[in-house]
PDB file of N, CA and C in Angstrom:
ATOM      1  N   UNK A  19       0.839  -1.179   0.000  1.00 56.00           N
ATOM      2  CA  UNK A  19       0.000   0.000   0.000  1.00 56.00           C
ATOM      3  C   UNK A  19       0.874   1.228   0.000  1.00 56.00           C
ATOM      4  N   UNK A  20       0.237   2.164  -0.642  1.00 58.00           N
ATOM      5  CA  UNK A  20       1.110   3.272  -0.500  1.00 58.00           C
ATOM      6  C   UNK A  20       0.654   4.138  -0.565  1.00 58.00           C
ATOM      7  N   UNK A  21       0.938   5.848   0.433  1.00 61.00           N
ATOM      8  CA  UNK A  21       0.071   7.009   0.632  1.00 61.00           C
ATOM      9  C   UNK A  21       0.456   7.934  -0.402  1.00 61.00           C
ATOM     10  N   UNK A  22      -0.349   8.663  -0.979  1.00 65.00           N
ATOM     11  CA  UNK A  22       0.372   9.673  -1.927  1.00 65.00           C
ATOM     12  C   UNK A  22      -0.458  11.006  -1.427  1.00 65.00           C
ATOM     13  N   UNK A  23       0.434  11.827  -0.851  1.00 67.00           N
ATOM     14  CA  UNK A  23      -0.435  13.135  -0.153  1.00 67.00           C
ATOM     15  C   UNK A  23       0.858  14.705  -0.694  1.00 67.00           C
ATOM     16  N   UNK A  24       0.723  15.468  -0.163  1.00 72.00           N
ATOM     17  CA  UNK A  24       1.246  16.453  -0.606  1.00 72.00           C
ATOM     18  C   UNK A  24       3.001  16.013  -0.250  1.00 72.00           C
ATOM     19  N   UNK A  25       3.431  15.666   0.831  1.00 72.00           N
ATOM     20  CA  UNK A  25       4.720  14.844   1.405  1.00 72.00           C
ATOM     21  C   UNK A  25       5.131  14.659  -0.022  1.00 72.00           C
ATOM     22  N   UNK A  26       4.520  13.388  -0.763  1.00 72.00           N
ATOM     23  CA  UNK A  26       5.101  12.505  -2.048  1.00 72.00           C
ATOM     24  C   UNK A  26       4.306  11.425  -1.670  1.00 72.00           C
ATOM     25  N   UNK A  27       5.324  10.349  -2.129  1.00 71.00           N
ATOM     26  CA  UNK A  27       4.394   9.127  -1.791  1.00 71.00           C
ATOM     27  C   UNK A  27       5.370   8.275  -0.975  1.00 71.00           C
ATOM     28  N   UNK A  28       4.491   7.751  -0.414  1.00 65.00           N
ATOM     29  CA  UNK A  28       5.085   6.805   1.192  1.00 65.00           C
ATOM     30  C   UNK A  28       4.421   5.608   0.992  1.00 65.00           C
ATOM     31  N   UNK A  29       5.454   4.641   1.807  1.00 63.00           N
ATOM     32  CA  UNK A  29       5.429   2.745   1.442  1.00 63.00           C
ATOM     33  C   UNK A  29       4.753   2.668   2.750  1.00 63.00           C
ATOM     34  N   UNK A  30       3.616   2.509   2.994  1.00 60.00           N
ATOM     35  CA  UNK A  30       2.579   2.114   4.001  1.00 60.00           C
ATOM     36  C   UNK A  30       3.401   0.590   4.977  1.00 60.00           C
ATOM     37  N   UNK A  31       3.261  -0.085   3.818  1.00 61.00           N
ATOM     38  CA  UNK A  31       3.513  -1.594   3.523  1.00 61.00           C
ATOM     39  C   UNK A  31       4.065  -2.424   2.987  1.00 61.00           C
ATOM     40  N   UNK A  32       4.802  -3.554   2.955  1.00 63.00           N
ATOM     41  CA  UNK A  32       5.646  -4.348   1.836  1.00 63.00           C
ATOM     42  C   UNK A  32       4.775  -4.628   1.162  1.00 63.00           C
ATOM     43  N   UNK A  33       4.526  -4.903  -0.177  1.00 64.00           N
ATOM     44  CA  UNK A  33       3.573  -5.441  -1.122  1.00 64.00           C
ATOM     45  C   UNK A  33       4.552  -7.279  -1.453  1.00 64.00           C
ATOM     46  N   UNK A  34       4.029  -8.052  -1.218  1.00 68.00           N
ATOM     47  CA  UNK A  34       4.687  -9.512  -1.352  1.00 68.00           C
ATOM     48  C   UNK A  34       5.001  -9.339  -2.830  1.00 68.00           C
ATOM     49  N   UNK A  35       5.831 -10.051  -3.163  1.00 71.00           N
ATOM     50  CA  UNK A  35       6.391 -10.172  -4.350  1.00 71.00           C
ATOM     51  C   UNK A  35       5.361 -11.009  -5.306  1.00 71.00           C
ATOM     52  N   UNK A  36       5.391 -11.420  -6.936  1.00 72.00           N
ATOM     53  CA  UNK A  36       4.449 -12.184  -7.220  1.00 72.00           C
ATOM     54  C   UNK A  36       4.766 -13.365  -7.134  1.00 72.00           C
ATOM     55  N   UNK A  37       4.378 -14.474  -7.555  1.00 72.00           N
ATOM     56  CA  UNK A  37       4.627 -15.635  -7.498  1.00 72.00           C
ATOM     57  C   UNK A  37       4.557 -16.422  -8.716  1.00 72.00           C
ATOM     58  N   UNK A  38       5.767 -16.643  -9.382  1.00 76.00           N
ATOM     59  CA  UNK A  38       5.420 -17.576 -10.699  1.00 76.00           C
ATOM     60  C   UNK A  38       5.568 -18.538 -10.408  1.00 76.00           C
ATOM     61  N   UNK A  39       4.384 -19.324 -11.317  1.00 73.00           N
ATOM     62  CA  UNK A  39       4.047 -20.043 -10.941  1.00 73.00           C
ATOM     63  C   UNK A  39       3.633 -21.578 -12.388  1.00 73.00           C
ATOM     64  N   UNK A  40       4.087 -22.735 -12.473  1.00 78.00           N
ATOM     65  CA  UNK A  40       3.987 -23.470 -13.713  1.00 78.00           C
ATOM     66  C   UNK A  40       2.532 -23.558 -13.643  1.00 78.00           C
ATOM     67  N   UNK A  41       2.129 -23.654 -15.117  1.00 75.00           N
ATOM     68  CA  UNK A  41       0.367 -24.109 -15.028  1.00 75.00           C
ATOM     69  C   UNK A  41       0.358 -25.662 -14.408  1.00 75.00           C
ATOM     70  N   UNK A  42       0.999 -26.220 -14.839  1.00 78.00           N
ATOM     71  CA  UNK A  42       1.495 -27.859 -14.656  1.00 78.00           C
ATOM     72  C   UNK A  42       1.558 -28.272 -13.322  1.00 78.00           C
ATOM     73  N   UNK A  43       1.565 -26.824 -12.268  1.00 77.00           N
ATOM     74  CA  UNK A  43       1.912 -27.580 -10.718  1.00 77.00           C
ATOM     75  C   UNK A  43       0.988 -27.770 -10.139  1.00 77.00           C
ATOM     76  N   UNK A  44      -0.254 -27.468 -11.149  1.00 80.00           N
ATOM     77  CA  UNK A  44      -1.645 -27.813 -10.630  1.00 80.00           C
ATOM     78  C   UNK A  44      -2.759 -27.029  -9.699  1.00 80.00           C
ATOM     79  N   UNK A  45      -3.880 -27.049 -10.022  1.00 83.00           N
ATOM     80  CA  UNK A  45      -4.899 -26.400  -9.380  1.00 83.00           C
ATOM     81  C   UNK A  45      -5.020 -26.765  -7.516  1.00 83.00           C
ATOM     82  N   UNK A  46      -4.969 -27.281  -7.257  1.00 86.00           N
ATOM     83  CA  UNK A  46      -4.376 -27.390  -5.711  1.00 86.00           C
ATOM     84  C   UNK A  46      -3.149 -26.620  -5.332  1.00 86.00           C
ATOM     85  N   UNK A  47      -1.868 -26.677  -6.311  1.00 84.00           N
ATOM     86  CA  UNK A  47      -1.229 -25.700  -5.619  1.00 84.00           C
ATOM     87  C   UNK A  47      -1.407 -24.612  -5.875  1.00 84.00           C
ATOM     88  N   UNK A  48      -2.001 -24.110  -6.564  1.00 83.00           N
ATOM     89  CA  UNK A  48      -1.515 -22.778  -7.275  1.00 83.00           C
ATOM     90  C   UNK A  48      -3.330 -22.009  -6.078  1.00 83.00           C
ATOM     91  N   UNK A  49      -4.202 -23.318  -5.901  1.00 86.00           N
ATOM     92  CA  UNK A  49      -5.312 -22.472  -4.791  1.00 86.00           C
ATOM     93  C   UNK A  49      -4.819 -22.289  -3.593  1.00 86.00           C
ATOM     94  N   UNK A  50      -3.481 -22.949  -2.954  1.00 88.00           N
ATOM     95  CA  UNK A  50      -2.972 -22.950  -1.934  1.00 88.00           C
ATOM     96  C   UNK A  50      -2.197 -21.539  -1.478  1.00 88.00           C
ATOM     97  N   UNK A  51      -1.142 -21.338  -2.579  1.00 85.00           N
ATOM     98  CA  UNK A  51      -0.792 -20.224  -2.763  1.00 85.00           C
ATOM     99  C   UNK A  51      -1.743 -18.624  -2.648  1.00 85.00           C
ATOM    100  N   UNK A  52      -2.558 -18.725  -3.230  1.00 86.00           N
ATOM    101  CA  UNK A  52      -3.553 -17.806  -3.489  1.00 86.00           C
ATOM    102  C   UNK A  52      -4.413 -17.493  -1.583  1.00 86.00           C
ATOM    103  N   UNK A  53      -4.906 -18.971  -0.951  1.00 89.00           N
ATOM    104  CA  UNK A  53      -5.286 -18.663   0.252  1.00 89.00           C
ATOM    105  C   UNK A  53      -4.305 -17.972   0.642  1.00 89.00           C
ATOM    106  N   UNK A  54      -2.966 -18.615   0.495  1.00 89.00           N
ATOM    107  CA  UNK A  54      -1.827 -18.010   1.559  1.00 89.00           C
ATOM    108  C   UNK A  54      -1.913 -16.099   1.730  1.00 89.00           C
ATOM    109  N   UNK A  55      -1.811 -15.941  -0.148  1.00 86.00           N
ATOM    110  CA  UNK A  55      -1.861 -14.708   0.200  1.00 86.00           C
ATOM    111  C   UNK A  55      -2.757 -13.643   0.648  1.00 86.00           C
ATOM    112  N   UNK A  56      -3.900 -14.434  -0.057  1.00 88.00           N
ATOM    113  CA  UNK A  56      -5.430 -13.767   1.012  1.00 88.00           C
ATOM    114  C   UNK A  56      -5.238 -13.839   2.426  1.00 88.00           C
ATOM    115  N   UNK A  57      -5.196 -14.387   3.401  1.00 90.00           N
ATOM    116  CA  UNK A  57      -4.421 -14.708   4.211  1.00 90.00           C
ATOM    117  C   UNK A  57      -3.505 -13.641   5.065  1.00 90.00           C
ATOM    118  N   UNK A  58      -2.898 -13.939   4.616  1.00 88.00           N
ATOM    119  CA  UNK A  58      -2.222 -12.618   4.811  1.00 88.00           C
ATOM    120  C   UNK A  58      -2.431 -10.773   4.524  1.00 88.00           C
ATOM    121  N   UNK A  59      -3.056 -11.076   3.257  1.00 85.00           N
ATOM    122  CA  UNK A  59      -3.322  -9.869   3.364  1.00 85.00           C
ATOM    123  C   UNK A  59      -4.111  -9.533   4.185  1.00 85.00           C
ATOM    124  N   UNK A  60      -5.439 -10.212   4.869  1.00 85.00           N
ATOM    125  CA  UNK A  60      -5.899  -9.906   5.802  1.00 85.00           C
ATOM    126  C   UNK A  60      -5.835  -9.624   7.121  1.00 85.00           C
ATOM    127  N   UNK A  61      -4.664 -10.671   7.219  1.00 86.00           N
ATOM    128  CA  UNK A  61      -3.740  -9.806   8.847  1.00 86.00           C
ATOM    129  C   UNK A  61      -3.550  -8.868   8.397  1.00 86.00           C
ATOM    130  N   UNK A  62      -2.384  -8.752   7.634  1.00 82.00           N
ATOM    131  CA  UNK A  62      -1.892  -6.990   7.592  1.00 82.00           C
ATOM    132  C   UNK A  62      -3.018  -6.277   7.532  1.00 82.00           C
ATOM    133  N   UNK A  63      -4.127  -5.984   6.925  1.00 81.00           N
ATOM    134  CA  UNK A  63      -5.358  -5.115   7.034  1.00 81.00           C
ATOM    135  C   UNK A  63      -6.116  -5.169   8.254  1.00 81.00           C
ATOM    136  N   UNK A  64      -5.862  -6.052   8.665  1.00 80.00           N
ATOM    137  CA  UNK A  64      -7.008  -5.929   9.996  1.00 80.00           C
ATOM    138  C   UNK A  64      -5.755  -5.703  11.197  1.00 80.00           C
ATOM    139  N   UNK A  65      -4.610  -5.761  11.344  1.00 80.00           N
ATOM    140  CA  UNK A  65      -3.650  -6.228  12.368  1.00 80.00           C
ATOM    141  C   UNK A  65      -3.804  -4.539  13.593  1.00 80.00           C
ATOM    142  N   UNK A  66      -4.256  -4.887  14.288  1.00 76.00           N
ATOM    143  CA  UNK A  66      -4.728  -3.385  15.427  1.00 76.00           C
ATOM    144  C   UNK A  66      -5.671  -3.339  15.667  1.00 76.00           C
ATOM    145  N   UNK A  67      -6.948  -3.670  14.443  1.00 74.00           N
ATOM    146  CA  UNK A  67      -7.922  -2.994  14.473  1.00 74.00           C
ATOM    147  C   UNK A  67      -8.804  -3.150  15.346  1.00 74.00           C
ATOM    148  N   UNK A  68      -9.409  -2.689  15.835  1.00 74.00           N
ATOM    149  CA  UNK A  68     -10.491  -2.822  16.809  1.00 74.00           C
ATOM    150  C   UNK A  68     -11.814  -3.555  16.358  1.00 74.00           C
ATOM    151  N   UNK A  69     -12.148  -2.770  15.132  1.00 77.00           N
ATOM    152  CA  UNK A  69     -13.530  -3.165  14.516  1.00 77.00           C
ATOM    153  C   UNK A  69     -13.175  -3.104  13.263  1.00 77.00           C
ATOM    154  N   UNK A  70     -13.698  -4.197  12.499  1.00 80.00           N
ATOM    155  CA  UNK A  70     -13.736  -4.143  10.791  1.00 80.00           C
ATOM    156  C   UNK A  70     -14.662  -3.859  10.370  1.00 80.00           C
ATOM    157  N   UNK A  71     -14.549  -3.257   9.353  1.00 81.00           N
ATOM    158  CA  UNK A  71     -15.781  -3.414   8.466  1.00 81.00           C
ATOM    159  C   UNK A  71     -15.368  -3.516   6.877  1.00 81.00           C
ATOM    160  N   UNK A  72     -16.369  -3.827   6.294  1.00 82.00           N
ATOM    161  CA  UNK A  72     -16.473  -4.696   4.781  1.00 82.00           C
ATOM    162  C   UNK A  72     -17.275  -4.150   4.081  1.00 82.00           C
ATOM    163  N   UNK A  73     -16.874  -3.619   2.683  1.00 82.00           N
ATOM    164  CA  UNK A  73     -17.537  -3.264   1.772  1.00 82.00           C
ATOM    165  C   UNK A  73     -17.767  -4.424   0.919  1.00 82.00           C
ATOM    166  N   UNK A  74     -19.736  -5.045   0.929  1.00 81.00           N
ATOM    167  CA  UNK A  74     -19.405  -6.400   0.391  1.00 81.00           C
ATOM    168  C   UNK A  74     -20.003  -5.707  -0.941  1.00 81.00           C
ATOM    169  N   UNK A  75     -19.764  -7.473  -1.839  1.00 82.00           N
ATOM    170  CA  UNK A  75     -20.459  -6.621  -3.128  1.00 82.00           C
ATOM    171  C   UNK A  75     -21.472  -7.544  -3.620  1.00 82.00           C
ATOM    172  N   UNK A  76     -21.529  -8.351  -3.056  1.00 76.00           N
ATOM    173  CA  UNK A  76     -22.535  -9.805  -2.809  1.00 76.00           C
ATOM    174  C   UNK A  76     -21.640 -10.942  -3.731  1.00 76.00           C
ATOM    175  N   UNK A  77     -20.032 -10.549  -4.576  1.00 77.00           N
ATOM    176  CA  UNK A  77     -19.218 -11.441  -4.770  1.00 77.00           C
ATOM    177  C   UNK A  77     -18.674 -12.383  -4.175  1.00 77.00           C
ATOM    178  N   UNK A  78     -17.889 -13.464  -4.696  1.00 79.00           N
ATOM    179  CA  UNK A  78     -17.551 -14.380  -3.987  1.00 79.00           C
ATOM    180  C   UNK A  78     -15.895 -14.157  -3.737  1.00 79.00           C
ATOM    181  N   UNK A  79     -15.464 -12.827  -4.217  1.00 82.00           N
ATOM    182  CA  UNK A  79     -14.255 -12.247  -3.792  1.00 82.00           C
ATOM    183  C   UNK A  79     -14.344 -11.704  -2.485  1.00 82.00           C
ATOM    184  N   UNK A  80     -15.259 -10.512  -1.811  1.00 83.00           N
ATOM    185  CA  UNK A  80     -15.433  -9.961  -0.403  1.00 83.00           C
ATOM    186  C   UNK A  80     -16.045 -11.242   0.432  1.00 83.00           C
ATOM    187  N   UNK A  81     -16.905 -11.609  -0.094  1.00 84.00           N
ATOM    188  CA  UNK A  81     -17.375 -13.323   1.098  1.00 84.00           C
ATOM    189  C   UNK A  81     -16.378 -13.721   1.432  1.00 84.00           C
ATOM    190  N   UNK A  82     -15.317 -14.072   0.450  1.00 87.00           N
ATOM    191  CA  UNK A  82     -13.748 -14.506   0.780  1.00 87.00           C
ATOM    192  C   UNK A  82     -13.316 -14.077   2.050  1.00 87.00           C
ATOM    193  N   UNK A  83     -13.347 -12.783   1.622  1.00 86.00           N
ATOM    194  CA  UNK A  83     -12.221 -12.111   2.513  1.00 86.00           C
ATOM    195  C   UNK A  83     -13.253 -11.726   3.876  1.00 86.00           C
ATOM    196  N   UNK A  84     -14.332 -11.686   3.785  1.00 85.00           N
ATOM    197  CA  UNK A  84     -15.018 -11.816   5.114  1.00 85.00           C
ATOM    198  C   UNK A  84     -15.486 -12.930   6.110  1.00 85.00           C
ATOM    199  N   UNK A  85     -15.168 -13.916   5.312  1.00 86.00           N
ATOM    200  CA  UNK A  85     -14.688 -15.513   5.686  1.00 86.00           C
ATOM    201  C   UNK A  85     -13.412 -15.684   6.575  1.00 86.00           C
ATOM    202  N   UNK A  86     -12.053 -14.961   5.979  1.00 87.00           N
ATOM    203  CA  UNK A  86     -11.075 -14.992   6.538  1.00 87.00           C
ATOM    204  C   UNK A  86     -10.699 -13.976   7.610  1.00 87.00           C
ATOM    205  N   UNK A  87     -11.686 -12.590   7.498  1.00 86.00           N
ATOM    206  CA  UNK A  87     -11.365 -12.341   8.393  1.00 86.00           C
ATOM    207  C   UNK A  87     -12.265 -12.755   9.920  1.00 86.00           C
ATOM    208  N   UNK A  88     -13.008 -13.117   9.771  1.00 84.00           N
ATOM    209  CA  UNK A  88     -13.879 -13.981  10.603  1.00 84.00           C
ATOM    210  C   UNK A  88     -12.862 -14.912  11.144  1.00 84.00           C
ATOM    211  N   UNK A  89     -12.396 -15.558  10.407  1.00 85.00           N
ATOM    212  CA  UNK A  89     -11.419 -16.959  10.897  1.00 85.00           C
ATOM    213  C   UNK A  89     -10.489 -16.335  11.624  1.00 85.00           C
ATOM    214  N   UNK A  90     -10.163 -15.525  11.200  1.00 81.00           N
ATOM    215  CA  UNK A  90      -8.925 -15.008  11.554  1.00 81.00           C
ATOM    216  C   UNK A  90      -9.452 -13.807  13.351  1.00 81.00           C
ATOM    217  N   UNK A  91      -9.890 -13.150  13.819  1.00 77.00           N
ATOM    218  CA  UNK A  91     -10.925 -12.571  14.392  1.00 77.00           C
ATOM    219  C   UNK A  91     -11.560 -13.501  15.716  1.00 77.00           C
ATOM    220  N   UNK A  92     -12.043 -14.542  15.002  1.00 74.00           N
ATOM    221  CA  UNK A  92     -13.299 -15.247  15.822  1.00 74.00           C
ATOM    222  C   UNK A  92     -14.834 -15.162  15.793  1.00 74.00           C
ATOM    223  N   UNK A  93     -15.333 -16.080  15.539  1.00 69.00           N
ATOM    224  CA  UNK A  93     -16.543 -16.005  15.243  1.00 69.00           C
ATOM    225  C   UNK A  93     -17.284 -14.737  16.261  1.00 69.00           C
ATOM    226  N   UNK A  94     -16.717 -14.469  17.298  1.00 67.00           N
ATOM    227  CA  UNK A  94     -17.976 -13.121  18.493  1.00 67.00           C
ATOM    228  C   UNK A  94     -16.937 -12.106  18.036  1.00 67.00           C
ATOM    229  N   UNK A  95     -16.394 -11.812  16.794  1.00 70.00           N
ATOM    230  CA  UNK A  95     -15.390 -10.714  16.491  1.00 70.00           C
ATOM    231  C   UNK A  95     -16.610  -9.779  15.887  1.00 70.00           C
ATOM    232  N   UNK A  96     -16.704  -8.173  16.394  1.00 74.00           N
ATOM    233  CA  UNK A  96     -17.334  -7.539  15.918  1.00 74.00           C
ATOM    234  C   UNK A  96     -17.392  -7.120  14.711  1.00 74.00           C
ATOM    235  N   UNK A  97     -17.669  -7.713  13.331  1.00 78.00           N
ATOM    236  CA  UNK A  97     -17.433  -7.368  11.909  1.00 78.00           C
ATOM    237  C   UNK A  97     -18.482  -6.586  11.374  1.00 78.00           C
ATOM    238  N   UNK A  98     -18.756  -5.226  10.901  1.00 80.00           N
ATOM    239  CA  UNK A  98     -19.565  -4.660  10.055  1.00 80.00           C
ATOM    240  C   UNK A  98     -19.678  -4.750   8.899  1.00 80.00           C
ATOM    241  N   UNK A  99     -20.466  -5.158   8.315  1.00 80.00           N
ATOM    242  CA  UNK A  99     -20.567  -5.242   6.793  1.00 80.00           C
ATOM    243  C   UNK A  99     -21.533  -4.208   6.099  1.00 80.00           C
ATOM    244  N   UNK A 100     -20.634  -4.017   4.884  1.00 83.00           N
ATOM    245  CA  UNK A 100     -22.521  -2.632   4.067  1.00 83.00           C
ATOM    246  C   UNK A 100     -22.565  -3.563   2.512  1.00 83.00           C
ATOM    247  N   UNK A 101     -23.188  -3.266   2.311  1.00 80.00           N
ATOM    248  CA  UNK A 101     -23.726  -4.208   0.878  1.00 80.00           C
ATOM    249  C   UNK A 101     -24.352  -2.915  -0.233  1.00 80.00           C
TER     250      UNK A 101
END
C-alpha cells in the first residue's frame, strides 16, 4: 500500500512479491498459494484494528475475505458489513 499526499508518496507496507508459478503444478497448488496470500493480506489489514468493516459486493471475492477475516478474528469478532 502506498500514501500519496502532498509529502510525495510513502510505502505504508511491503507489497509480497508475485509468485510464478507453472500451469502444470496444478490447481491445488496454485489455490494454496492464493489462500496463503489472502491470508495474509488480511492480517496486515485488519492487524490493530479494533472493529472491521467490509464493503461487500454480494461477490464471492469480499465473502472470501469476510470468511477470513472472521477466521482469523473469531466467530464473536465484531465485523460490520454494508452491501
Amino acid at each position: 500500500r502506498v500514501l500519496i499526499g502532498r509529502a510525495g508518496v510513502e510505502t505504508l507496507r511491503d507489497v509480497p512479491e508475485p509468485v510464478e508459478m507453472d500451469p502444470a503444478s496444478g490447481f491445488d497448488r496454485m489455490a494454496g498459494v492464493l489462500r496463503e496470500r489472502l491470508e495474509a493480506a488480511v492480517e496486515r489489514a485488519t492487524e490493530g484494528a479494533g472493529r472491521i468493516g467490509l464493503m461487500l459486493s454480494a461477490g464471492i471475492d469480499s465473502a472470501s475475505l469476510a470468511a477470513l477475516a472472521v477466521r482469523r478474528r473469531g466467530p464473536a469478532s465484531e465485523l460490520v458489513a454494508v452491501s
